[in-house]
Coordinates of C-alpha atoms in Angstrom, one line a residue:
Chain A
M860 CA -8.2 -5.0 -24.5
T861 CA -7.4 -7.9 -22.2
A862 CA -9.3 -10.3 -24.3
S863 CA -7.1 -9.3 -27.3
R864 CA -4.0 -9.8 -25.1
L865 CA -5.2 -13.3 -24.1
S866 CA -5.8 -14.3 -27.7
G867 CA -2.3 -13.3 -28.8
G868 CA -3.5 -10.5 -31.1
P869 CA -6.4 -8.3 -31.8
V870 CA -8.9 -11.0 -32.8
A871 CA -12.7 -10.7 -32.5
A872 CA -15.5 -13.0 -33.5
A873 CA -17.9 -11.4 -36.0
P874 CA -21.2 -10.4 -34.4
G875 CA -23.8 -13.0 -35.0
T876 CA -21.5 -15.6 -36.5
G877 CA -18.9 -16.4 -33.9
N878 CA -19.1 -18.2 -30.6
A879 CA -16.8 -17.4 -27.7
T880 CA -15.5 -20.7 -26.4
G881 CA -13.1 -21.2 -23.5
D882 CA -10.4 -23.8 -23.9
G883 CA -8.9 -23.6 -20.5
T884 CA -6.2 -21.2 -21.5
G885 CA -8.2 -18.0 -21.5
N886 CA -8.5 -17.9 -25.3
A887 CA -11.5 -16.5 -27.1
T888 CA -12.0 -18.4 -30.3
G889 CA -14.6 -17.8 -32.9
D890 CA -16.2 -20.0 -35.5
G891 CA -16.8 -17.1 -37.8
P892 CA -14.2 -15.1 -39.8
R893 CA -11.7 -13.2 -37.7
H894 CA -11.5 -9.5 -38.2
G895 CA -8.6 -7.2 -37.2
T896 CA -9.7 -4.6 -34.8
G897 CA -7.3 -1.8 -35.3
D898 CA -4.2 -2.4 -37.3
G899 CA -6.0 -3.0 -40.6
T900 CA -3.7 -5.8 -41.6
R901 CA -5.4 -9.0 -40.2
H902 CA -8.5 -9.5 -42.3
G903 CA -9.3 -13.0 -43.4
T904 CA -8.7 -16.3 -41.7
G905 CA -5.1 -17.3 -42.5
E906 CA -3.2 -14.0 -42.2
G907 CA -1.3 -12.4 -39.4
P908 CA 0.4 -14.1 -36.4
A909 CA -1.2 -17.3 -35.2
T910 CA -3.3 -17.2 -32.0
L911 CA -2.5 -19.4 -29.0
V912 CA -4.9 -21.9 -30.2
D913 CA -3.1 -22.3 -33.5
R914 CA 0.3 -23.0 -32.0
P915 CA 1.9 -26.2 -30.8
E916 CA 1.9 -26.8 -27.1
A917 CA 5.5 -25.6 -26.4
G918 CA 5.0 -22.5 -28.5
R919 CA 1.6 -22.0 -26.8
Q920 CA 3.2 -22.1 -23.3
R921 CA 5.9 -19.6 -24.4
A922 CA 3.3 -17.3 -25.9
R923 CA 1.1 -17.6 -22.9
L924 CA 4.0 -16.6 -20.6
K925 CA 4.8 -13.7 -22.8
L926 CA 1.2 -12.5 -22.7
E927 CA 1.0 -12.9 -19.0
S928 CA 4.2 -10.9 -18.5
S929 CA 2.7 -8.1 -20.6
V930 CA -0.3 -8.1 -18.3
L931 CA 1.9 -7.6 -15.3
G932 CA 2.8 -4.1 -16.5
I933 CA 6.2 -2.3 -16.7
G934 CA 6.0 -1.1 -13.0
A935 CA 5.9 -4.5 -11.6
V936 CA 8.8 -5.7 -13.7
V937 CA 11.0 -2.6 -13.1
A938 CA 10.3 -2.2 -9.4
P939 CA 12.5 -5.0 -7.9
P940 CA 15.7 -4.0 -9.8
L941 CA 15.0 -0.3 -9.2
V942 CA 14.6 -1.0 -5.4
L943 CA 17.9 -3.0 -5.3
V944 CA 19.9 -0.3 -7.2
S945 CA 18.4 2.5 -5.1
F946 CA 19.2 0.8 -1.8
L947 CA 22.7 -0.1 -3.0
F948 CA 23.2 3.5 -4.1
V949 CA 22.1 4.9 -0.7
G950 CA 24.1 2.2 1.0
F951 CA 27.3 3.4 -0.6
I952 CA 26.4 7.0 0.2
A953 CA 25.8 6.0 3.9
R954 CA 28.9 3.9 3.8
D955 CA 27.0 0.9 4.9
P956 CA 26.1 -1.1 1.8
A957 CA 25.9 -4.4 3.7
R958 CA 23.0 -3.1 5.9
L959 CA 21.1 -1.4 3.1
L960 CA 21.5 -4.4 0.7
T961 CA 20.2 -6.7 3.5
V962 CA 17.2 -4.4 4.1
A963 CA 16.6 -4.3 0.3
L964 CA 16.6 -8.1 -0.1
E965 CA 14.8 -8.9 3.1
A966 CA 12.2 -6.1 3.3
A967 CA 12.0 -3.8 0.3
V968 CA 11.9 -6.3 -2.6
P969 CA 9.4 -8.6 -0.8
L970 CA 7.1 -5.6 -0.2
A971 CA 7.2 -4.5 -3.8
V972 CA 6.3 -8.1 -4.9
G973 CA 3.6 -8.4 -2.3
L974 CA 2.0 -5.2 -3.3
A975 CA 2.2 -6.2 -7.0
T976 CA 0.6 -9.7 -6.4
A977 CA -2.1 -8.2 -4.2
S978 CA -2.9 -5.6 -6.9
L979 CA -2.9 -8.2 -9.7
L980 CA -5.3 -10.6 -8.0
A981 CA -7.6 -7.9 -6.5
S982 CA -8.3 -6.2 -9.8
E983 CA -8.6 -8.2 -13.0
P984 CA -10.5 -6.3 -15.6
A985 CA -11.4 -9.4 -17.6
L986 CA -12.4 -11.5 -14.6
E987 CA -15.8 -12.6 -16.1
L988 CA -13.9 -13.9 -19.2
Q989 CA -11.3 -15.6 -17.1
L990 CA -14.0 -17.3 -15.0
A991 CA -15.8 -18.5 -18.1
T992 CA -12.8 -20.7 -19.0
P993 CA -12.8 -24.3 -17.5
G994 CA -9.8 -23.6 -15.2
G995 CA -11.3 -20.3 -14.0
F996 CA -9.1 -17.4 -12.9
R997 CA -6.7 -19.7 -11.0
P998 CA -4.2 -20.7 -13.8
A999 CA -3.7 -17.2 -15.1
A1000 CA -3.5 -15.7 -11.5
L1001 CA -0.9 -18.3 -10.5
R1002 CA 1.1 -17.8 -13.7
R1003 CA 1.2 -14.1 -13.1
A1004 CA 2.1 -14.3 -9.5
G1005 CA 4.7 -16.9 -10.3
L1006 CA 6.3 -14.7 -13.0
L1007 CA 6.5 -11.8 -10.5
F1008 CA 8.0 -14.0 -7.8
G1009 CA 10.4 -15.7 -10.2
W1010 CA 11.7 -12.5 -11.6
A1011 CA 12.3 -11.0 -8.1
A1012 CA 13.8 -14.3 -6.9
L1013 CA 16.2 -14.4 -9.8
L1014 CA 17.3 -10.8 -9.2
S1015 CA 17.7 -11.5 -5.4
L1016 CA 19.7 -14.6 -6.1
V1017 CA 22.1 -12.9 -8.5
T1018 CA 22.5 -9.9 -6.1
V1019 CA 23.3 -12.1 -3.2
L1020 CA 25.9 -14.1 -5.3
I1021 CA 27.5 -11.0 -6.5
G1022 CA 27.4 -9.3 -3.1
R1023 CA 29.0 -12.3 -1.4
A1024 CA 31.6 -12.7 -4.2
A1025 CA 32.4 -8.9 -3.9
G1026 CA 32.6 -9.1 -0.1
T1027 CA 29.8 -6.6 0.4
F1028 CA 28.1 -8.8 3.0
D1029 CA 31.3 -9.6 4.9
S1030 CA 30.8 -6.7 7.3
W1031 CA 27.3 -7.9 8.3
P1032 CA 27.2 -10.2 11.3
G1033 CA 26.6 -13.9 10.8
P1034 CA 28.4 -16.7 9.0
A1035 CA 28.9 -16.7 5.2
D1036 CA 26.6 -19.7 4.8
P1037 CA 25.0 -20.3 1.3
L1038 CA 21.8 -21.6 3.0
R1039 CA 21.6 -18.5 5.2
D1040 CA 22.2 -16.3 2.1
L1041 CA 19.4 -18.1 0.2
L1042 CA 16.9 -18.0 3.1
M1043 CA 17.7 -14.4 3.8
W1044 CA 15.6 -13.3 0.8
L1045 CA 13.6 -16.4 -0.1
S1046 CA 11.6 -16.7 3.1
P1047 CA 10.3 -13.1 3.3
L1048 CA 9.9 -12.9 -0.5
S1049 CA 7.7 -16.0 -0.4
L1050 CA 5.8 -14.8 2.6
F1051 CA 4.9 -11.4 1.1
A1052 CA 4.2 -12.8 -2.3
A1053 CA 1.9 -15.6 -1.0
W1054 CA 0.1 -13.4 1.6
G1055 CA -0.2 -10.6 -1.0
C1056 CA -2.1 -13.1 -3.1
V1057 CA -4.3 -14.1 -0.1
L1058 CA -5.1 -10.5 0.9
G1059 CA -5.8 -9.6 -2.7
I1060 CA -8.3 -12.4 -3.1
A1061 CA -9.8 -12.2 0.4
L1062 CA -10.3 -8.5 0.6
R1063 CA -11.1 -8.0 -3.1
S1064 CA -9.8 -4.5 -2.8
R1065 CA -6.4 -3.4 -4.0
G1066 CA -6.3 -0.5 -1.4
A1067 CA -7.3 -2.7 1.5
A1068 CA -4.8 -5.4 0.7
A1069 CA -2.0 -2.9 0.2
A1070 CA -2.9 -1.2 3.5
L1071 CA -2.7 -4.4 5.5
L1072 CA 0.5 -5.6 3.8
T1073 CA 2.2 -2.2 4.3
G1074 CA 0.9 -1.9 7.8
F1075 CA 2.4 -5.2 8.7
W1076 CA 5.6 -4.3 7.0
I1077 CA 6.0 -1.0 8.8
A1078 CA 5.0 -2.6 12.1
G1079 CA 7.8 -5.2 11.6
L1080 CA 10.4 -2.5 11.0
A1081 CA 9.1 0.2 13.4
L1082 CA 8.2 -2.1 16.3
K1083 CA 11.0 -4.6 15.8
D1084 CA 11.8 -4.6 19.5
W1085 CA 8.3 -5.8 20.3
F1086 CA 8.6 -8.7 17.7
L1087 CA 12.0 -9.7 19.0
A1088 CA 11.0 -9.6 22.6
H1089 CA 8.1 -12.1 22.2
D1090 CA 8.9 -15.7 21.4
F1091 CA 5.7 -16.3 19.5
A1092 CA 6.3 -13.2 17.3
R1093 CA 10.0 -13.8 17.0
A1094 CA 9.5 -17.3 15.5
W1095 CA 8.0 -15.8 12.3
F1096 CA 9.5 -12.3 12.3
P1097 CA 10.3 -11.8 8.6
F1098 CA 13.2 -9.3 9.1
M1099 CA 15.4 -11.4 11.4
V1100 CA 18.6 -11.1 9.3
T1101 CA 18.3 -7.3 9.3
F1102 CA 17.7 -6.9 13.1
S1103 CA 19.1 -10.0 14.7
P1104 CA 21.6 -11.5 12.2
D1105 CA 23.5 -13.7 14.5
D1106 CA 20.5 -15.1 16.4
P1107 CA 20.9 -18.8 17.1
S1108 CA 17.3 -19.5 16.1
L1109 CA 17.7 -17.9 12.7
L1110 CA 17.4 -21.1 10.7
A1111 CA 14.2 -22.1 12.5
N1112 CA 12.8 -18.6 12.0
R1113 CA 13.6 -18.8 8.2
L1114 CA 11.9 -22.2 7.9
T1115 CA 8.9 -21.0 9.9
V1116 CA 8.5 -18.0 7.6
L1117 CA 8.8 -20.3 4.6
A1118 CA 6.2 -22.6 6.0
L1119 CA 3.8 -19.7 6.6
A1120 CA 4.4 -18.7 2.9
A1121 CA 3.4 -22.3 1.9
I1122 CA 0.3 -22.0 3.9
G1123 CA -0.6 -18.7 2.3
L1124 CA 0.0 -20.1 -1.1
A1125 CA -2.3 -23.1 -0.4
V1126 CA -5.0 -20.8 0.9
A1127 CA -4.7 -18.6 -2.2
V1128 CA -4.9 -21.6 -4.5
V1129 CA -8.0 -22.9 -2.8
W1130 CA -9.6 -19.5 -2.6
L1131 CA -9.0 -18.8 -6.3
G1132 CA -11.4 -21.5 -7.1
R1133 CA -14.3 -19.5 -5.6
G1134 CA -15.4 -17.6 -8.6
E1135 CA -18.5 -16.0 -7.1
W1136 CA -16.3 -14.6 -4.3
L1137 CA -13.9 -13.0 -6.8
L1138 CA -16.8 -11.3 -8.6
G1139 CA -17.8 -9.3 -5.6
S1140 CA -14.7 -7.0 -5.7
E1141 CA -15.0 -3.5 -4.1
D1142 CA -12.9 -2.1 -6.9
R1143 CA -15.3 -3.2 -9.6
Chain B
M105 CA -28.1 4.6 -10.0
E106 CA -29.5 2.6 -7.1
S107 CA -26.2 2.9 -5.2
I108 CA -26.1 6.6 -5.9
A109 CA -29.7 7.0 -4.6
R110 CA -28.7 5.1 -1.4
L111 CA -26.2 7.9 -0.7
G112 CA -29.0 10.3 -0.1
A113 CA -30.1 13.6 -1.5
A114 CA -27.4 16.3 -2.1
P115 CA -27.9 19.9 -1.3
R116 CA -29.1 22.1 -4.2
I117 CA -26.2 23.7 -6.0
R118 CA -26.2 27.2 -7.6
T119 CA -23.1 28.1 -9.6
G120 CA -21.1 31.4 -9.0
G121 CA -20.2 33.1 -5.8
L122 CA -18.7 32.0 -2.5
L123 CA -21.8 30.5 -0.9
P124 CA -22.7 28.2 -3.8
A125 CA -19.0 27.2 -4.0
L126 CA -19.1 26.2 -0.3
T127 CA -22.4 24.4 -0.9
S128 CA -20.8 22.3 -3.6
V129 CA -17.8 21.6 -1.5
R130 CA -20.2 20.4 1.3
A131 CA -22.2 18.3 -1.1
S132 CA -19.1 16.7 -2.6
A133 CA -17.6 16.1 0.8
A134 CA -20.8 14.6 2.0
Y135 CA -20.9 12.1 -0.9
E136 CA -17.2 11.2 -0.5
F137 CA -17.5 10.8 3.2
R138 CA -20.4 8.4 2.9
M139 CA -18.8 6.4 0.1
Q140 CA -15.5 6.0 2.0
A141 CA -17.2 5.4 5.4
R142 CA -19.2 2.6 3.9
R143 CA -16.2 0.7 2.6
R144 CA -16.0 -2.5 4.5
S145 CA -12.3 -2.8 3.9
L146 CA -11.7 0.5 5.6
W147 CA -13.1 -0.7 8.9
L148 CA -11.6 -4.2 8.5
V149 CA -8.0 -2.9 7.8
M150 CA -8.1 0.0 10.2
G151 CA -9.8 -2.2 12.8
L152 CA -7.0 -4.8 12.6
L153 CA -4.3 -2.2 12.8
G154 CA -6.1 -0.4 15.6
A155 CA -6.5 -3.6 17.6
Y156 CA -2.8 -4.2 17.3
M157 CA -2.0 -0.7 18.4
V158 CA -4.3 -1.0 21.5
Y159 CA -2.6 -4.3 22.2
V160 CA 0.9 -2.7 22.1
L161 CA -0.4 0.1 24.4
S162 CA -1.9 -2.3 26.9
E163 CA 1.2 -4.5 26.9
S164 CA 4.1 -2.1 26.9
H165 CA 2.7 1.3 28.1
V166 CA 4.4 3.7 25.7
A167 CA 5.6 6.0 28.5
P168 CA 5.6 3.9 31.7
G169 CA 6.0 6.0 34.9
D170 CA 4.9 9.2 33.1
T171 CA 2.0 11.4 34.2
A172 CA -1.5 10.8 32.8
A173 CA -1.0 13.7 30.4
G174 CA 2.4 12.3 29.3
Q175 CA 0.9 8.9 28.7
T176 CA -2.0 10.4 26.7
A177 CA 0.4 12.3 24.5
S178 CA 2.6 9.2 24.0
W179 CA -0.5 7.2 23.0
T180 CA -1.4 10.0 20.5
W181 CA 2.0 9.8 19.0
L182 CA 2.1 6.0 18.9
L183 CA -1.0 6.1 16.8
Q184 CA 0.8 8.2 14.3
V185 CA 3.5 5.5 13.8
L186 CA 1.3 3.0 12.0
M187 CA -2.2 4.4 11.3
P188 CA -1.2 7.0 8.6
I189 CA 0.2 4.2 6.5
A190 CA -3.3 2.6 6.1
F191 CA -4.8 6.1 6.0
G192 CA -2.7 7.1 3.0
V193 CA -2.9 3.7 1.2
L194 CA -6.7 3.6 1.5
L195 CA -7.1 7.2 0.2
A196 CA -4.8 6.6 -2.8
D197 CA -7.5 5.0 -5.0
R198 CA -10.1 7.8 -4.8
F199 CA -9.3 9.5 -8.1
P200 CA -8.2 6.3 -10.0
R201 CA -11.5 4.7 -8.9
D202 CA -13.5 7.5 -10.4
R203 CA -11.6 7.0 -13.7
K204 CA -12.0 3.2 -13.6
L205 CA -15.8 3.4 -13.0
R206 CA -16.0 6.2 -15.6
V207 CA -17.8 8.6 -13.3
D208 CA -15.2 11.3 -13.7
E209 CA -16.6 12.3 -17.1
L210 CA -20.1 12.2 -15.6
L211 CA -19.0 14.5 -12.8
E212 CA -17.5 16.9 -15.4
T213 CA -21.1 17.7 -16.5
A214 CA -22.2 18.5 -12.9
P215 CA -22.8 22.1 -12.0
A216 CA -20.3 21.9 -9.2
P217 CA -16.9 23.4 -10.2
M218 CA -13.9 21.2 -10.4
E219 CA -12.0 22.9 -7.5
S220 CA -15.0 22.4 -5.3
R221 CA -15.2 18.7 -6.1
L222 CA -11.5 18.3 -5.5
L223 CA -11.7 20.0 -2.1
G224 CA -14.9 18.1 -1.3
K225 CA -13.3 14.8 -2.2
Y226 CA -10.2 15.6 -0.1
L227 CA -12.2 16.7 3.0
G228 CA -14.9 14.1 2.8
S229 CA -12.6 11.0 2.2
C230 CA -10.0 12.2 4.7
A231 CA -12.7 12.7 7.4
A232 CA -14.2 9.3 6.8
T233 CA -10.9 7.5 6.8
M234 CA -10.1 9.3 10.1
L235 CA -13.1 7.8 11.8
P236 CA -11.5 4.4 12.6
I237 CA -8.4 6.2 13.8
L238 CA -10.5 8.3 16.1
A239 CA -12.3 5.2 17.3
T240 CA -8.9 3.5 18.1
F241 CA -7.7 6.7 19.8
G242 CA -10.9 6.7 21.9
I243 CA -10.4 3.0 22.9
G244 CA -6.8 3.7 23.9
L245 CA -7.9 6.6 26.1
A246 CA -10.6 4.5 27.7
Y247 CA -7.9 1.9 28.4
L248 CA -5.7 4.6 30.1
I249 CA -8.6 5.7 32.2
A250 CA -9.6 2.2 33.1
S251 CA -6.0 1.4 34.1
G252 CA -6.2 4.2 36.8
E253 CA -5.1 7.4 35.1
D254 CA -6.8 10.7 36.0
P255 CA -9.8 11.0 33.5
A256 CA -9.7 14.8 33.5
A257 CA -6.0 14.9 32.6
V258 CA -6.4 12.2 30.0
V259 CA -9.4 13.9 28.3
G260 CA -7.9 17.4 28.7
T261 CA -4.7 16.3 27.0
A262 CA -6.2 14.1 24.3
I263 CA -7.9 16.8 22.3
P264 CA -5.0 19.2 21.9
A265 CA -2.6 16.3 21.5
F266 CA -4.6 14.9 18.6
L267 CA -5.0 18.3 17.0
L268 CA -1.3 19.1 17.2
I269 CA 0.4 15.8 16.8
D270 CA -1.8 13.7 14.6
L271 CA -4.1 15.9 12.6
P272 CA -1.5 18.0 10.6
G273 CA 0.3 14.8 9.6
L274 CA -2.9 13.1 8.5
L275 CA -4.0 16.1 6.5
F276 CA -0.5 16.2 4.8
V277 CA -0.7 12.5 4.1
G278 CA -4.3 12.7 2.9
A279 CA -3.5 15.5 0.4
F280 CA -0.6 13.7 -1.2
S281 CA -2.5 10.4 -1.2
V282 CA -5.5 11.8 -2.9
C283 CA -3.6 13.9 -5.4
C284 CA -0.4 12.0 -6.3
P285 CA -2.2 9.0 -8.0
L286 CA -3.4 11.5 -10.6
V287 CA 0.0 11.3 -12.1
V288 CA 1.5 8.1 -10.6
P289 CA 0.0 4.6 -10.7
V290 CA -1.6 3.7 -7.4
A291 CA 0.6 0.7 -6.7
V292 CA 3.8 2.7 -7.4
Y293 CA 2.5 5.5 -5.2
Q294 CA 1.7 3.1 -2.3
F295 CA 5.1 1.5 -2.4
L296 CA 6.9 4.9 -2.6
F297 CA 4.7 6.3 0.2
V298 CA 5.5 3.4 2.6
G299 CA 9.2 3.6 1.8
Y300 CA 9.1 7.4 2.4
W301 CA 7.2 6.9 5.7
F302 CA 9.7 4.5 7.0
W303 CA 12.7 6.5 5.8
G304 CA 11.5 10.0 6.5
N305 CA 9.8 9.4 9.9
L306 CA 11.1 6.2 11.6
M307 CA 14.7 5.7 10.4
P308 CA 17.2 6.9 13.0
P309 CA 19.5 9.6 11.6
E310 CA 22.5 7.6 12.9
I311 CA 21.9 5.1 10.2
M312 CA 21.4 7.4 7.2
P313 CA 20.3 11.0 6.5
T314 CA 16.6 11.3 7.1
L315 CA 13.8 13.8 7.6
R316 CA 12.8 12.5 11.0
D317 CA 14.3 15.4 13.1
T318 CA 13.2 18.1 10.6
W319 CA 10.1 20.3 10.3
L320 CA 9.0 18.2 7.4
A321 CA 8.3 15.0 9.3
P322 CA 4.5 14.3 9.4
I323 CA 4.8 11.8 12.2
G324 CA 4.4 14.6 14.7
W325 CA 7.8 14.3 16.2
Q326 CA 8.4 18.1 16.5
A327 CA 4.9 18.8 18.0
G328 CA 5.3 15.8 20.4
R329 CA 8.7 16.8 21.6
G330 CA 8.3 20.6 21.4
I331 CA 4.9 21.0 23.0
F332 CA 4.3 17.7 25.0
N333 CA 7.9 17.0 25.9
L334 CA 7.7 13.4 24.6
F335 CA 10.8 11.1 24.7
P336 CA 13.2 13.7 26.3
D337 CA 16.0 11.1 26.4
T338 CA 15.9 10.3 22.6
P339 CA 19.2 11.4 21.0
G340 CA 18.9 14.2 18.4
P341 CA 18.3 17.9 18.4
A342 CA 15.7 19.1 21.0
A343 CA 12.5 20.6 19.6
T344 CA 10.9 23.8 21.0
A345 CA 7.3 25.0 20.8
A346 CA 8.4 27.3 17.9
D347 CA 9.7 24.3 16.0
A348 CA 6.4 22.6 16.5
A349 CA 4.5 25.6 15.2
I350 CA 6.7 25.9 12.2
S351 CA 6.5 22.1 11.5
I352 CA 2.6 22.2 11.7
S353 CA 2.5 25.2 9.4
I354 CA 4.8 23.7 6.9
L355 CA 2.8 20.4 6.8
L356 CA -0.4 22.3 6.2
L357 CA 1.2 24.4 3.5
F358 CA 2.5 21.4 1.7
A359 CA -0.9 19.8 1.9
A360 CA -2.4 22.9 0.3
A361 CA 0.3 22.9 -2.3
A362 CA -0.5 19.3 -3.2
L363 CA -4.2 20.2 -3.7
V364 CA -3.3 23.2 -5.9
A365 CA -1.0 20.9 -8.0
A366 CA -3.8 18.4 -8.4
W367 CA -6.2 21.2 -9.4
L368 CA -3.6 22.3 -12.1
V369 CA -3.3 18.7 -13.3
L370 CA -7.1 18.3 -13.6
R371 CA -7.4 21.6 -15.4
F372 CA -4.6 20.5 -17.8
E373 CA -6.4 17.2 -18.4
R374 CA -9.7 18.9 -19.0
A375 CA -8.1 21.3 -21.5
R376 CA -6.4 18.5 -23.3
G377 CA -9.7 16.6 -23.6

């Protein structure tokens, strides 16, 4: 199933006549005639929609992104907007939309994205096929994680802009600074997305990665006083805007969190190159 | 096959009657226990969280100035803040894993009835996932004794405190975590579960309506306050021993209801083919 997704349509090499050859993009191409595998309309070599290999580079990139987004699944795409709408709804009921929207942007959406990236990287059903391509699993994994991150970032940015324009955040302590508004969601979102990737790769278990990520998330919220009372923990506490919005060291905290996210991303990129490690998944 | 053989021989199962049903529950629970207990990630994740909890205990003393019994009960409750998250998340992939590895169809051909396998899976995997929690609990108790608390009071309080504060909540979380992924994708369940845990157990009612002060909270708030008199200065309605008993009963009832619902779902799926 995943192989057909990667090739842009249900394409299979005829047994005994076709060779599976990687081109660095995760495409399975055959020398032999291509046969449709289910719809009964793609027999022969020149019919049906072109595969990624047949397309020009720009079209290939677009098609590749489209295919990767379909691999993400509807849950991963729907989760961030659903979280934002739910928190806003509860915020209006509780008559405190500024607090709830801040929690949604700083804590809930990052957790959703972190869980999704961990799950995506810990369990790839066509991993052997991905590893057989020259780039390995790394390009596809980073594209998928990037799509998830980009989608959540876009939604968060739009929400903050609308919230600020509508005056929703005016009741929340702290200055109305565009940089602060940006780093409020960008830092924790980057942190959870990057370390979700690292945990997914390192633990090779969707459940274990999710347990650690959610454990840290709950610890940050439930034991916030402990984090805020210790300088070493306060420096990278990801929920600073929610619990200490007018803290003088807020900018330093946001930049530290962003730096930790960059470290996590670098670790993930390097680790994704270790194919033999990825093959030992507990979920497989 | 080799990995199945490594799990050891199962008891012989005869179908029909109560005793054979219990034997199949025991056999199923034993396999599930061994499979879950041998997961490296279980010990790694729970070990890290447990180490953090022990560090918090050693640094802040959850109930400074309290008696040895009070400190023990506080430590028992503190465990319930964080550990059930990992407990639930690590149990959530039990049924999806069977499906992914395609052993669910193989198990359908086994002589053990479906309800016995469901109960065995629940009991076995919950018991195994509880092992690191018990280990963390024990380390915390050892720390309390080492820091000068009366050993008799610590041990004497620890067992009833765990049974009344932690265990009902863990059984509740375990039942939902094993059963819900039958109808909800694992990642979605994990996200909703964590959100529910924070909102329903840790969110102060002053911020928004929450389940924290109700009988439905599996964090052990009612038992802790009603029986062990924990956190008497915390604002909110006071809990009595009767509240604690009702809360424990409701949690166990909900756990049983989740298992019955899962049995119905499995039966429906089998009938549908």
